[in-house]
Amino acid sequence: MSMPPTTTSPTVRADRLVALLDERELDALLVTDLVNVRYLTGYTGSNGVALVGEHLRCFVTDFRYVVQAEQQVHGFERRVGEQDLLDDAVAALPDGDLRLGIEDQHMSVRTYERLRRALPDSVEPVPAGGAVERLREVKDADEVTRIRAAAELADAALERTLAGGLAGRRERDVALALEQEMRRLGAERASFDTIVASGAHGALPHAVPRDAEIPRDCLVTIDWGAQLDGYCSDCTRTFAVGEPGERAREVYALVLRAQLAGLDAVRAGVSGRDADAAARELIEAAGYGERFGHGLGHGVGLEIHEAPRLSRTSDATLAAGQVVTVEPGVYLPGELGVRIEDLVVVTDGGCERLNGLPKDLTQVG
Ligand code: ZN
Ligand code: ZN
């Protein structure tokens, strides 16, 4: 259960959070989202809340996780609570008037009502969602190392899976084999439900693997990732089984050019909108603009989809240390789909790829 040392200690993360809370004129934040709790405290269990304020570092869990919390949570006062831990968190608040931030983007209406009833009149609950998420956007060196390790593990698992070929295997079986390989290589789990989509099914960007055999002479899109040490990876490759045909090759070449243009555009200081446009312009110029209906990419970290977004409507500005995907696609309903996705860390001068599989159209038996 022991966690390896982190480059950014929980103390530093909590201090950074307090600075953010100051900007919003909040005295403390009640952290109820488990991913955010993990980020701040190191705790990996399934029930725990944290309170962070200038002179407040408190972590509450229940009886089942007392030993685990002793091993994982340092720099916080540890308390043992009951049920949903809300009463215990409220009891840990200092006396006096207090503006208490709550993670409204994660909290159910029911929990919010219960919390309000538990709080004394002197404490004002204030929606403060996204504060910890903002800290999480920029990864420290240790986090990048973990994400790279997850990406490399996922690469290796795919190579092993493809050694068995694709033609004649069921999409579901390929997805299962890939997930098993990831687990065998040490992943905690797949970082999301694996996509294996052949032929016309590949035109669904979020296709669910079917109980259908992969035919010859088509494209197969595989979108997969591993979760290792809490951190996710995310990658997509589109393969040719046999000879996929002229149109498939043409669309593949276009998506690859767009993907490379997207990678070229990603660097600190560029807006998420401009990075998206760099890839999208090529696809639009080729007449397939309508067929690229999603954004260019998204942040990846403890969760598979995080800030920032790279899209037509993104208001993000990329910063060094952010880890994002670059994944243009073209989807032709009833015919085929192509998506190519890399995971990169943003640097001042550009970006660095964390996964390593080649991107020229690869034929798999
Ligand atoms: Zn993906
Ligand atoms: Zn993705």
mmCIF file of C-alpha atoms and ligand atoms in Angstrom:
data_model
loop_
_atom_site.group_PDB
_atom_site.id
_atom_site.type_symbol
_atom_site.label_atom_id
_atom_site.label_comp_id
_atom_site.label_asym_id
_atom_site.label_seq_id
_atom_site.Cartn_x
_atom_site.Cartn_y
_atom_site.Cartn_z
ATOM 1 C CA MET A 1 0.000 0.000 0.000
ATOM 2 C CA SER A 2 2.961 2.358 0.383
ATOM 3 C CA MET A 3 3.189 5.090 -2.232
ATOM 4 C CA PRO A 4 6.465 6.006 -3.917
ATOM 5 C CA PRO A 5 7.801 9.471 -3.055
ATOM 6 C CA THR A 6 6.361 12.297 -5.115
ATOM 7 C CA THR A 7 8.214 15.272 -6.517
ATOM 8 C CA THR A 8 5.487 17.599 -5.275
ATOM 9 C CA SER A 9 4.671 16.799 -1.669
ATOM 10 C CA PRO A 10 1.082 16.880 -0.369
ATOM 11 C CA THR A 11 2.105 19.900 1.700
ATOM 12 C CA VAL A 12 3.109 21.846 -1.393
ATOM 13 C CA ARG A 13 -0.075 20.860 -3.209
ATOM 14 C CA ALA A 14 -2.205 21.947 -0.256
ATOM 15 C CA ASP A 15 -0.308 25.262 -0.047
ATOM 16 C CA ARG A 16 -0.962 25.865 -3.746
ATOM 17 C CA LEU A 17 -4.623 25.117 -3.204
ATOM 18 C CA VAL A 18 -4.785 27.648 -0.349
ATOM 19 C CA ALA A 19 -3.375 30.301 -2.706
ATOM 20 C CA LEU A 20 -6.165 29.499 -5.187
ATOM 21 C CA LEU A 21 -8.777 29.644 -2.418
ATOM 22 C CA ASP A 22 -7.439 33.058 -1.406
ATOM 23 C CA GLU A 23 -8.146 34.354 -4.921
ATOM 24 C CA ARG A 24 -11.748 33.239 -4.505
ATOM 25 C CA GLU A 25 -11.995 34.615 -0.973
ATOM 26 C CA LEU A 26 -12.590 31.194 0.508
ATOM 27 C CA ASP A 27 -11.333 30.182 3.947
ATOM 28 C CA ALA A 28 -11.294 26.465 3.268
ATOM 29 C CA LEU A 29 -12.273 23.800 0.748
ATOM 30 C CA LEU A 30 -14.153 20.615 1.564
ATOM 31 C CA VAL A 31 -12.668 18.104 -0.876
ATOM 32 C CA THR A 32 -15.139 15.288 -1.503
ATOM 33 C CA ASP A 33 -14.136 14.079 -4.966
ATOM 34 C CA LEU A 34 -11.975 10.995 -4.398
ATOM 35 C CA VAL A 35 -9.594 11.769 -7.254
ATOM 36 C CA ASN A 36 -8.990 15.222 -5.796
ATOM 37 C CA VAL A 37 -8.601 13.706 -2.322
ATOM 38 C CA ARG A 38 -5.994 11.356 -3.751
ATOM 39 C CA TYR A 39 -4.153 14.175 -5.499
ATOM 40 C CA LEU A 40 -3.938 16.222 -2.313
ATOM 41 C CA THR A 41 -3.342 13.538 0.297
ATOM 42 C CA GLY A 42 -2.049 10.411 -1.462
ATOM 43 C CA TYR A 43 -5.016 8.391 -0.172
ATOM 44 C CA THR A 44 -6.222 5.739 -2.647
ATOM 45 C CA GLY A 45 -9.187 4.247 -0.775
ATOM 46 C CA SER A 46 -12.848 4.525 -1.707
ATOM 47 C CA ASN A 47 -14.139 6.648 1.183
ATOM 48 C CA GLY A 48 -12.433 9.788 2.400
ATOM 49 C CA VAL A 49 -12.782 13.575 2.497
ATOM 50 C CA ALA A 50 -10.236 16.303 3.088
ATOM 51 C CA LEU A 51 -10.430 19.830 4.456
ATOM 52 C CA VAL A 52 -7.823 22.323 3.347
ATOM 53 C CA GLY A 53 -7.446 25.906 4.594
ATOM 54 C CA GLU A 54 -4.607 28.152 5.623
ATOM 55 C CA HIS A 55 -4.176 26.462 8.988
ATOM 56 C CA LEU A 56 -6.334 23.462 8.247
ATOM 57 C CA ARG A 57 -5.195 20.091 6.916
ATOM 58 C CA CYS A 58 -7.669 17.433 7.905
ATOM 59 C CA PHE A 59 -8.433 14.038 6.408
ATOM 60 C CA VAL A 60 -11.396 11.884 7.443
ATOM 61 C CA THR A 61 -12.040 8.272 6.522
ATOM 62 C CA ASP A 62 -13.942 5.384 8.071
ATOM 63 C CA PHE A 63 -12.839 2.393 10.134
ATOM 64 C CA ARG A 64 -12.033 0.232 7.097
ATOM 65 C CA TYR A 65 -9.275 2.558 5.906
ATOM 66 C CA VAL A 66 -7.571 3.599 9.154
ATOM 67 C CA VAL A 67 -4.422 1.540 8.551
ATOM 68 C CA GLN A 68 -4.236 2.492 4.886
ATOM 69 C CA ALA A 69 -4.606 6.172 5.743
ATOM 70 C CA GLU A 70 -1.787 5.919 8.299
ATOM 71 C CA GLN A 71 0.469 4.635 5.516
ATOM 72 C CA GLN A 72 -0.615 7.004 2.786
ATOM 73 C CA VAL A 73 -1.737 10.287 4.324
ATOM 74 C CA HIS A 74 0.946 12.549 5.773
ATOM 75 C CA GLY A 75 0.874 16.211 6.632
ATOM 76 C CA PHE A 76 -2.842 16.011 7.503
ATOM 77 C CA GLU A 77 -4.585 15.508 10.803
ATOM 78 C CA ARG A 78 -6.256 12.094 10.405
ATOM 79 C CA ARG A 79 -9.704 11.483 11.822
ATOM 80 C CA VAL A 80 -11.982 8.472 11.814
ATOM 81 C CA GLY A 81 -15.588 9.200 10.924
ATOM 82 C CA GLU A 82 -18.940 7.593 10.311
ATOM 83 C CA GLN A 83 -20.996 6.975 7.179
ATOM 84 C CA ASP A 84 -20.543 9.735 4.633
ATOM 85 C CA LEU A 85 -18.025 11.528 6.896
ATOM 86 C CA LEU A 86 -19.791 14.874 6.524
ATOM 87 C CA ASP A 87 -20.593 15.360 10.222
ATOM 88 C CA ASP A 88 -16.994 14.561 11.105
ATOM 89 C CA ALA A 89 -15.657 16.997 8.511
ATOM 90 C CA VAL A 90 -17.980 19.702 9.846
ATOM 91 C CA ALA A 91 -16.770 18.978 13.391
ATOM 92 C CA ALA A 92 -13.189 19.562 12.246
ATOM 93 C CA LEU A 93 -13.927 23.094 11.022
ATOM 94 C CA PRO A 94 -12.564 25.959 13.116
ATOM 95 C CA ASP A 95 -15.043 28.150 15.018
ATOM 96 C CA GLY A 96 -16.196 31.487 13.695
ATOM 97 C CA ASP A 97 -17.409 32.887 10.386
ATOM 98 C CA LEU A 98 -16.172 30.849 7.456
ATOM 99 C CA ARG A 99 -16.627 30.731 3.719
ATOM 100 C CA LEU A 100 -16.340 27.030 2.922
ATOM 101 C CA GLY A 101 -15.788 26.002 -0.685
ATOM 102 C CA ILE A 102 -17.531 22.847 -1.821
ATOM 103 C CA GLU A 103 -16.910 20.790 -4.952
ATOM 104 C CA ASP A 104 -20.271 21.494 -6.523
ATOM 105 C CA GLN A 105 -19.310 19.824 -9.821
ATOM 106 C CA HIS A 106 -19.173 16.465 -8.039
ATOM 107 C CA MET A 107 -21.623 16.764 -5.156
ATOM 108 C CA SER A 108 -25.148 15.415 -5.453
ATOM 109 C CA VAL A 109 -28.056 17.660 -4.547
ATOM 110 C CA ARG A 110 -28.907 15.275 -1.724
ATOM 111 C CA THR A 111 -25.414 15.430 -0.240
ATOM 112 C CA TYR A 112 -25.425 19.204 -0.556
ATOM 113 C CA GLU A 113 -28.694 19.461 1.353
ATOM 114 C CA ARG A 114 -27.345 17.161 4.062
ATOM 115 C CA LEU A 115 -24.169 19.203 4.348
ATOM 116 C CA ARG A 116 -26.127 22.461 4.646
ATOM 117 C CA ARG A 117 -28.165 21.044 7.486
ATOM 118 C CA ALA A 118 -24.992 19.864 9.242
ATOM 119 C CA LEU A 119 -23.175 23.205 8.940
ATOM 120 C CA PRO A 120 -23.540 25.841 11.685
ATOM 121 C CA ASP A 121 -24.986 29.216 10.649
ATOM 122 C CA SER A 122 -21.509 30.759 10.813
ATOM 123 C CA VAL A 123 -20.334 28.648 7.854
ATOM 124 C CA GLU A 124 -21.398 29.653 4.357
ATOM 125 C CA PRO A 125 -21.060 26.907 1.727
ATOM 126 C CA VAL A 126 -19.808 28.381 -1.564
ATOM 127 C CA PRO A 127 -19.609 26.543 -4.901
ATOM 128 C CA ALA A 128 -15.895 26.210 -5.678
ATOM 129 C CA GLY A 129 -15.739 23.402 -8.195
ATOM 130 C CA GLY A 130 -12.656 23.050 -10.339
ATOM 131 C CA ALA A 131 -10.091 24.428 -7.881
ATOM 132 C CA VAL A 132 -8.171 21.181 -7.395
ATOM 133 C CA GLU A 133 -8.702 20.294 -11.049
ATOM 134 C CA ARG A 134 -6.898 23.505 -11.977
ATOM 135 C CA LEU A 135 -3.882 22.438 -9.943
ATOM 136 C CA ARG A 136 -3.997 19.001 -11.531
ATOM 137 C CA GLU A 137 -3.717 20.402 -15.064
ATOM 138 C CA VAL A 138 0.038 20.922 -14.855
ATOM 139 C CA LYS A 139 1.902 17.736 -14.014
ATOM 140 C CA ASP A 140 5.151 17.582 -12.109
ATOM 141 C CA ALA A 141 8.057 15.465 -13.341
ATOM 142 C CA ASP A 142 7.009 12.515 -11.239
ATOM 143 C CA GLU A 143 3.492 12.539 -12.666
ATOM 144 C CA VAL A 144 4.828 12.707 -16.228
ATOM 145 C CA THR A 145 7.056 9.731 -15.442
ATOM 146 C CA ARG A 146 4.041 7.761 -14.263
ATOM 147 C CA ILE A 147 1.954 8.663 -17.304
ATOM 148 C CA ARG A 148 4.845 7.719 -19.597
ATOM 149 C CA ALA A 149 5.129 4.367 -17.823
ATOM 150 C CA ALA A 150 1.398 3.763 -18.333
ATOM 151 C CA ALA A 151 1.721 4.673 -22.029
ATOM 152 C CA GLU A 152 4.696 2.372 -22.532
ATOM 153 C CA LEU A 153 2.878 -0.462 -20.799
ATOM 154 C CA ALA A 154 -0.145 0.069 -23.065
ATOM 155 C CA ASP A 155 2.105 0.032 -26.154
ATOM 156 C CA ALA A 156 3.640 -3.277 -25.080
ATOM 157 C CA ALA A 157 0.230 -4.791 -24.371
ATOM 158 C CA LEU A 158 -1.005 -3.856 -27.826
ATOM 159 C CA GLU A 159 2.040 -5.353 -29.543
ATOM 160 C CA ARG A 160 1.444 -8.621 -27.700
ATOM 161 C CA THR A 161 -2.232 -8.585 -28.611
ATOM 162 C CA LEU A 162 -1.573 -7.918 -32.288
ATOM 163 C CA ALA A 163 0.895 -10.808 -32.459
ATOM 164 C CA GLY A 164 -2.231 -12.965 -32.661
ATOM 165 C CA GLY A 165 -3.457 -11.058 -35.759
ATOM 166 C CA LEU A 166 -6.845 -9.377 -36.105
ATOM 167 C CA ALA A 167 -8.673 -11.022 -39.021
ATOM 168 C CA GLY A 168 -11.262 -13.539 -37.854
ATOM 169 C CA ARG A 169 -11.050 -12.552 -34.164
ATOM 170 C CA ARG A 170 -14.100 -11.037 -32.536
ATOM 171 C CA GLU A 171 -13.840 -7.362 -31.609
ATOM 172 C CA ARG A 172 -14.826 -8.225 -28.034
ATOM 173 C CA ASP A 173 -12.143 -10.898 -27.798
ATOM 174 C CA VAL A 174 -9.450 -8.522 -29.029
ATOM 175 C CA ALA A 175 -10.549 -5.906 -26.475
ATOM 176 C CA LEU A 176 -10.547 -8.504 -23.696
ATOM 177 C CA ALA A 177 -7.128 -9.853 -24.723
ATOM 178 C CA LEU A 178 -5.716 -6.325 -24.736
ATOM 179 C CA GLU A 179 -7.132 -5.552 -21.300
ATOM 180 C CA GLN A 180 -5.741 -8.831 -19.962
ATOM 181 C CA GLU A 181 -2.294 -8.052 -21.369
ATOM 182 C CA MET A 182 -2.374 -4.657 -19.678
ATOM 183 C CA ARG A 183 -3.272 -6.262 -16.353
ATOM 184 C CA ARG A 184 -0.629 -8.933 -16.827
ATOM 185 C CA LEU A 185 1.994 -6.236 -17.418
ATOM 186 C CA GLY A 186 1.054 -4.566 -14.129
ATOM 187 C CA ALA A 187 -1.719 -2.099 -14.934
ATOM 188 C CA GLU A 188 -4.379 -1.626 -12.256
ATOM 189 C CA ARG A 189 -6.997 -1.595 -14.981
ATOM 190 C CA ALA A 190 -7.759 -0.273 -18.411
ATOM 191 C CA SER A 191 -8.058 3.512 -18.095
ATOM 192 C CA PHE A 192 -11.393 3.366 -19.992
ATOM 193 C CA ASP A 193 -13.425 0.798 -21.908
ATOM 194 C CA THR A 194 -11.274 -0.395 -24.797
ATOM 195 C CA ILE A 195 -12.548 0.398 -28.293
ATOM 196 C CA VAL A 196 -12.018 -2.133 -31.072
ATOM 197 C CA ALA A 197 -14.031 -1.225 -34.159
ATOM 198 C CA SER A 198 -13.662 -2.711 -37.631
ATOM 199 C CA GLY A 199 -15.004 -1.601 -40.999
ATOM 200 C CA ALA A 200 -18.104 0.600 -40.887
ATOM 201 C CA HIS A 201 -18.279 0.215 -37.082
ATOM 202 C CA GLY A 202 -15.137 2.354 -36.967
ATOM 203 C CA ALA A 203 -17.281 5.311 -38.059
ATOM 204 C CA LEU A 204 -18.611 5.487 -34.468
ATOM 205 C CA PRO A 205 -16.020 7.500 -32.518
ATOM 206 C CA HIS A 206 -16.977 5.757 -29.255
ATOM 207 C CA ALA A 207 -17.799 2.348 -30.700
ATOM 208 C CA VAL A 208 -18.416 -0.521 -28.291
ATOM 209 C CA PRO A 209 -16.643 -3.756 -29.337
ATOM 210 C CA ARG A 210 -19.131 -6.210 -30.848
ATOM 211 C CA ASP A 211 -19.511 -9.932 -30.798
ATOM 212 C CA ALA A 212 -18.596 -9.816 -34.498
ATOM 213 C CA GLU A 213 -15.572 -11.197 -36.317
ATOM 214 C CA ILE A 214 -13.143 -8.722 -37.839
ATOM 215 C CA PRO A 215 -13.330 -9.256 -41.609
ATOM 216 C CA ARG A 216 -10.462 -9.064 -44.123
ATOM 217 C CA ASP A 217 -9.688 -5.971 -46.173
ATOM 218 C CA CYS A 218 -10.854 -3.238 -43.801
ATOM 219 C CA LEU A 219 -9.597 -0.764 -41.220
ATOM 220 C CA VAL A 220 -9.678 -1.504 -37.494
ATOM 221 C CA THR A 221 -9.541 1.316 -34.937
ATOM 222 C CA ILE A 222 -8.232 0.463 -31.484
ATOM 223 C CA ASP A 223 -8.421 3.094 -28.718
ATOM 224 C CA TRP A 224 -7.022 1.920 -25.405
ATOM 225 C CA GLY A 225 -5.124 2.953 -22.312
ATOM 226 C CA ALA A 226 -3.675 1.626 -19.074
ATOM 227 C CA GLN A 227 -4.019 2.948 -15.565
ATOM 228 C CA LEU A 228 -0.801 2.504 -13.631
ATOM 229 C CA ASP A 229 -0.084 3.944 -10.208
ATOM 230 C CA GLY A 230 -3.301 5.937 -10.560
ATOM 231 C CA TYR A 231 -2.286 7.628 -13.804
ATOM 232 C CA CYS A 232 -3.957 7.009 -17.160
ATOM 233 C CA SER A 233 -2.683 6.642 -20.681
ATOM 234 C CA ASP A 234 -4.693 7.093 -23.881
ATOM 235 C CA CYS A 235 -3.750 6.114 -27.435
ATOM 236 C CA THR A 236 -5.490 5.245 -30.704
ATOM 237 C CA ARG A 237 -4.153 3.453 -33.743
ATOM 238 C CA THR A 238 -6.020 2.477 -36.883
ATOM 239 C CA PHE A 239 -4.704 -0.651 -38.601
ATOM 240 C CA ALA A 240 -5.263 -2.218 -42.011
ATOM 241 C CA VAL A 241 -6.375 -5.821 -42.074
ATOM 242 C CA GLY A 242 -5.479 -7.004 -45.570
ATOM 243 C CA GLU A 243 -6.055 -4.374 -48.256
ATOM 244 C CA PRO A 244 -8.507 -1.735 -46.994
ATOM 245 C CA GLY A 245 -8.909 0.021 -50.378
ATOM 246 C CA GLU A 246 -8.060 3.325 -52.008
ATOM 247 C CA ARG A 247 -10.521 5.511 -50.090
ATOM 248 C CA ALA A 248 -9.389 4.102 -46.722
ATOM 249 C CA ARG A 249 -5.755 4.812 -47.587
ATOM 250 C CA GLU A 250 -6.632 8.342 -48.699
ATOM 251 C CA VAL A 251 -8.561 9.101 -45.477
ATOM 252 C CA TYR A 252 -5.800 7.544 -43.387
ATOM 253 C CA ALA A 253 -3.136 9.711 -45.034
ATOM 254 C CA LEU A 254 -5.282 12.803 -44.421
ATOM 255 C CA VAL A 255 -5.851 12.035 -40.732
ATOM 256 C CA LEU A 256 -2.149 11.340 -40.275
ATOM 257 C CA ARG A 257 -1.225 14.686 -41.853
ATOM 258 C CA ALA A 258 -3.742 16.414 -39.586
ATOM 259 C CA GLN A 259 -2.405 14.579 -36.542
ATOM 260 C CA LEU A 260 1.170 15.642 -37.331
ATOM 261 C CA ALA A 261 -0.006 19.225 -37.867
ATOM 262 C CA GLY A 262 -1.771 19.077 -34.488
ATOM 263 C CA LEU A 263 1.402 17.798 -32.789
ATOM 264 C CA ASP A 264 3.355 20.564 -34.503
ATOM 265 C CA ALA A 265 0.993 23.200 -33.142
ATOM 266 C CA VAL A 266 1.051 22.043 -29.521
ATOM 267 C CA ARG A 267 3.375 24.110 -27.349
ATOM 268 C CA ALA A 268 3.148 26.284 -24.244
ATOM 269 C CA GLY A 269 1.305 29.551 -24.901
ATOM 270 C CA VAL A 270 -0.829 28.251 -27.786
ATOM 271 C CA SER A 271 -4.580 28.238 -27.248
ATOM 272 C CA GLY A 272 -6.511 24.979 -27.226
ATOM 273 C CA ARG A 273 -8.543 26.497 -30.052
ATOM 274 C CA ASP A 274 -5.525 27.187 -32.282
ATOM 275 C CA ALA A 275 -4.061 23.724 -31.723
ATOM 276 C CA ASP A 276 -7.405 22.244 -32.766
ATOM 277 C CA ALA A 277 -7.553 24.517 -35.813
ATOM 278 C CA ALA A 278 -4.101 23.465 -37.015
ATOM 279 C CA ALA A 279 -5.338 19.917 -37.538
ATOM 280 C CA ARG A 280 -8.917 20.787 -38.472
ATOM 281 C CA GLU A 281 -7.968 23.134 -41.315
ATOM 282 C CA LEU A 282 -6.326 20.274 -43.224
ATOM 283 C CA ILE A 283 -9.362 18.038 -42.804
ATOM 284 C CA GLU A 284 -11.708 20.858 -43.826
ATOM 285 C CA ALA A 285 -9.579 21.701 -46.875
ATOM 286 C CA ALA A 286 -9.890 18.079 -47.993
ATOM 287 C CA GLY A 287 -13.686 18.312 -47.766
ATOM 288 C CA TYR A 288 -14.089 16.166 -44.642
ATOM 289 C CA GLY A 289 -14.648 18.940 -42.083
ATOM 290 C CA GLU A 290 -18.158 17.677 -41.261
ATOM 291 C CA ARG A 291 -16.695 14.235 -40.581
ATOM 292 C CA PHE A 292 -14.418 15.393 -37.766
ATOM 293 C CA GLY A 293 -17.078 16.129 -35.196
ATOM 294 C CA HIS A 294 -15.088 16.062 -31.960
ATOM 295 C CA GLY A 295 -12.276 18.120 -30.486
ATOM 296 C CA LEU A 296 -8.600 17.541 -31.195
ATOM 297 C CA GLY A 297 -7.749 16.392 -27.695
ATOM 298 C CA HIS A 298 -8.054 16.530 -23.926
ATOM 299 C CA GLY A 299 -5.922 16.511 -20.831
ATOM 300 C CA VAL A 300 -5.020 13.166 -19.208
ATOM 301 C CA GLY A 301 -3.833 12.443 -15.684
ATOM 302 C CA LEU A 302 -5.432 10.719 -12.708
ATOM 303 C CA GLU A 303 -8.550 10.791 -14.898
ATOM 304 C CA ILE A 304 -8.817 9.920 -18.561
ATOM 305 C CA HIS A 305 -10.522 13.204 -19.428
ATOM 306 C CA GLU A 306 -9.212 16.299 -17.686
ATOM 307 C CA ALA A 307 -8.585 19.930 -18.499
ATOM 308 C CA PRO A 308 -7.422 21.406 -20.790
ATOM 309 C CA ARG A 309 -9.538 20.758 -23.867
ATOM 310 C CA LEU A 310 -8.216 21.218 -27.372
ATOM 311 C CA SER A 311 -11.302 22.096 -29.387
ATOM 312 C CA ARG A 312 -13.120 24.737 -31.419
ATOM 313 C CA THR A 313 -14.655 26.168 -28.235
ATOM 314 C CA SER A 314 -11.730 25.758 -25.847
ATOM 315 C CA ASP A 315 -10.738 28.837 -23.864
ATOM 316 C CA ALA A 316 -7.612 27.141 -22.505
ATOM 317 C CA THR A 317 -4.053 28.274 -23.089
ATOM 318 C CA LEU A 318 -1.590 25.410 -23.114
ATOM 319 C CA ALA A 319 1.120 25.406 -20.435
ATOM 320 C CA ALA A 320 4.340 23.449 -20.029
ATOM 321 C CA GLY A 321 3.724 20.290 -18.034
ATOM 322 C CA GLN A 322 0.203 19.687 -19.249
ATOM 323 C CA VAL A 323 -0.360 16.208 -20.665
ATOM 324 C CA VAL A 324 -2.807 16.164 -23.575
ATOM 325 C CA THR A 325 -3.934 13.941 -26.416
ATOM 326 C CA VAL A 326 -3.792 14.860 -30.101
ATOM 327 C CA GLU A 327 -6.447 12.757 -31.819
ATOM 328 C CA PRO A 328 -8.074 13.900 -35.027
ATOM 329 C CA GLY A 329 -10.444 11.504 -36.767
ATOM 330 C CA VAL A 330 -12.558 11.219 -39.894
ATOM 331 C CA TYR A 331 -15.744 9.158 -39.684
ATOM 332 C CA LEU A 332 -17.692 8.130 -42.775
ATOM 333 C CA PRO A 333 -21.004 6.583 -41.650
ATOM 334 C CA GLY A 334 -21.679 3.181 -43.161
ATOM 335 C CA GLU A 335 -18.187 3.026 -44.552
ATOM 336 C CA LEU A 336 -15.145 3.476 -42.304
ATOM 337 C CA GLY A 337 -13.450 5.506 -39.621
ATOM 338 C CA VAL A 338 -9.891 6.587 -38.937
ATOM 339 C CA ARG A 339 -8.516 8.076 -35.725
ATOM 340 C CA ILE A 340 -4.873 8.487 -34.719
ATOM 341 C CA GLU A 341 -4.094 9.549 -31.162
ATOM 342 C CA ASP A 342 -0.884 10.308 -29.335
ATOM 343 C CA LEU A 343 -0.331 11.361 -25.743
ATOM 344 C CA VAL A 344 2.130 14.231 -25.275
ATOM 345 C CA VAL A 345 3.541 16.450 -22.569
ATOM 346 C CA VAL A 346 3.500 20.142 -23.471
ATOM 347 C CA THR A 347 6.874 21.899 -23.330
ATOM 348 C CA ASP A 348 7.967 25.497 -23.913
ATOM 349 C CA GLY A 349 9.254 24.635 -27.368
ATOM 350 C CA GLY A 350 6.636 22.099 -28.479
ATOM 351 C CA CYS A 351 5.643 18.749 -27.084
ATOM 352 C CA GLU A 352 7.113 15.360 -26.347
ATOM 353 C CA ARG A 353 5.365 12.109 -27.172
ATOM 354 C CA LEU A 354 4.827 9.690 -24.260
ATOM 355 C CA ASN A 355 3.738 6.693 -26.355
ATOM 356 C CA GLY A 356 5.875 5.208 -29.067
ATOM 357 C CA LEU A 357 4.013 3.066 -31.605
ATOM 358 C CA PRO A 358 4.575 3.991 -35.285
ATOM 359 C CA LYS A 359 1.857 5.784 -37.228
ATOM 360 C CA ASP A 360 2.345 4.806 -40.866
ATOM 361 C CA LEU A 361 -0.576 2.617 -41.902
ATOM 362 C CA THR A 362 0.392 -0.792 -40.530
ATOM 363 C CA GLN A 363 -0.986 -3.998 -42.013
ATOM 364 C CA VAL A 364 -1.965 -6.647 -39.518
ATOM 365 C CA GLY A 365 -2.902 -10.171 -40.574
HETATM 366 ZN ZN ZN B 1 -8.357 7.493 -26.758
HETATM 367 ZN ZN ZN B 2 -8.520 10.481 -25.959
#
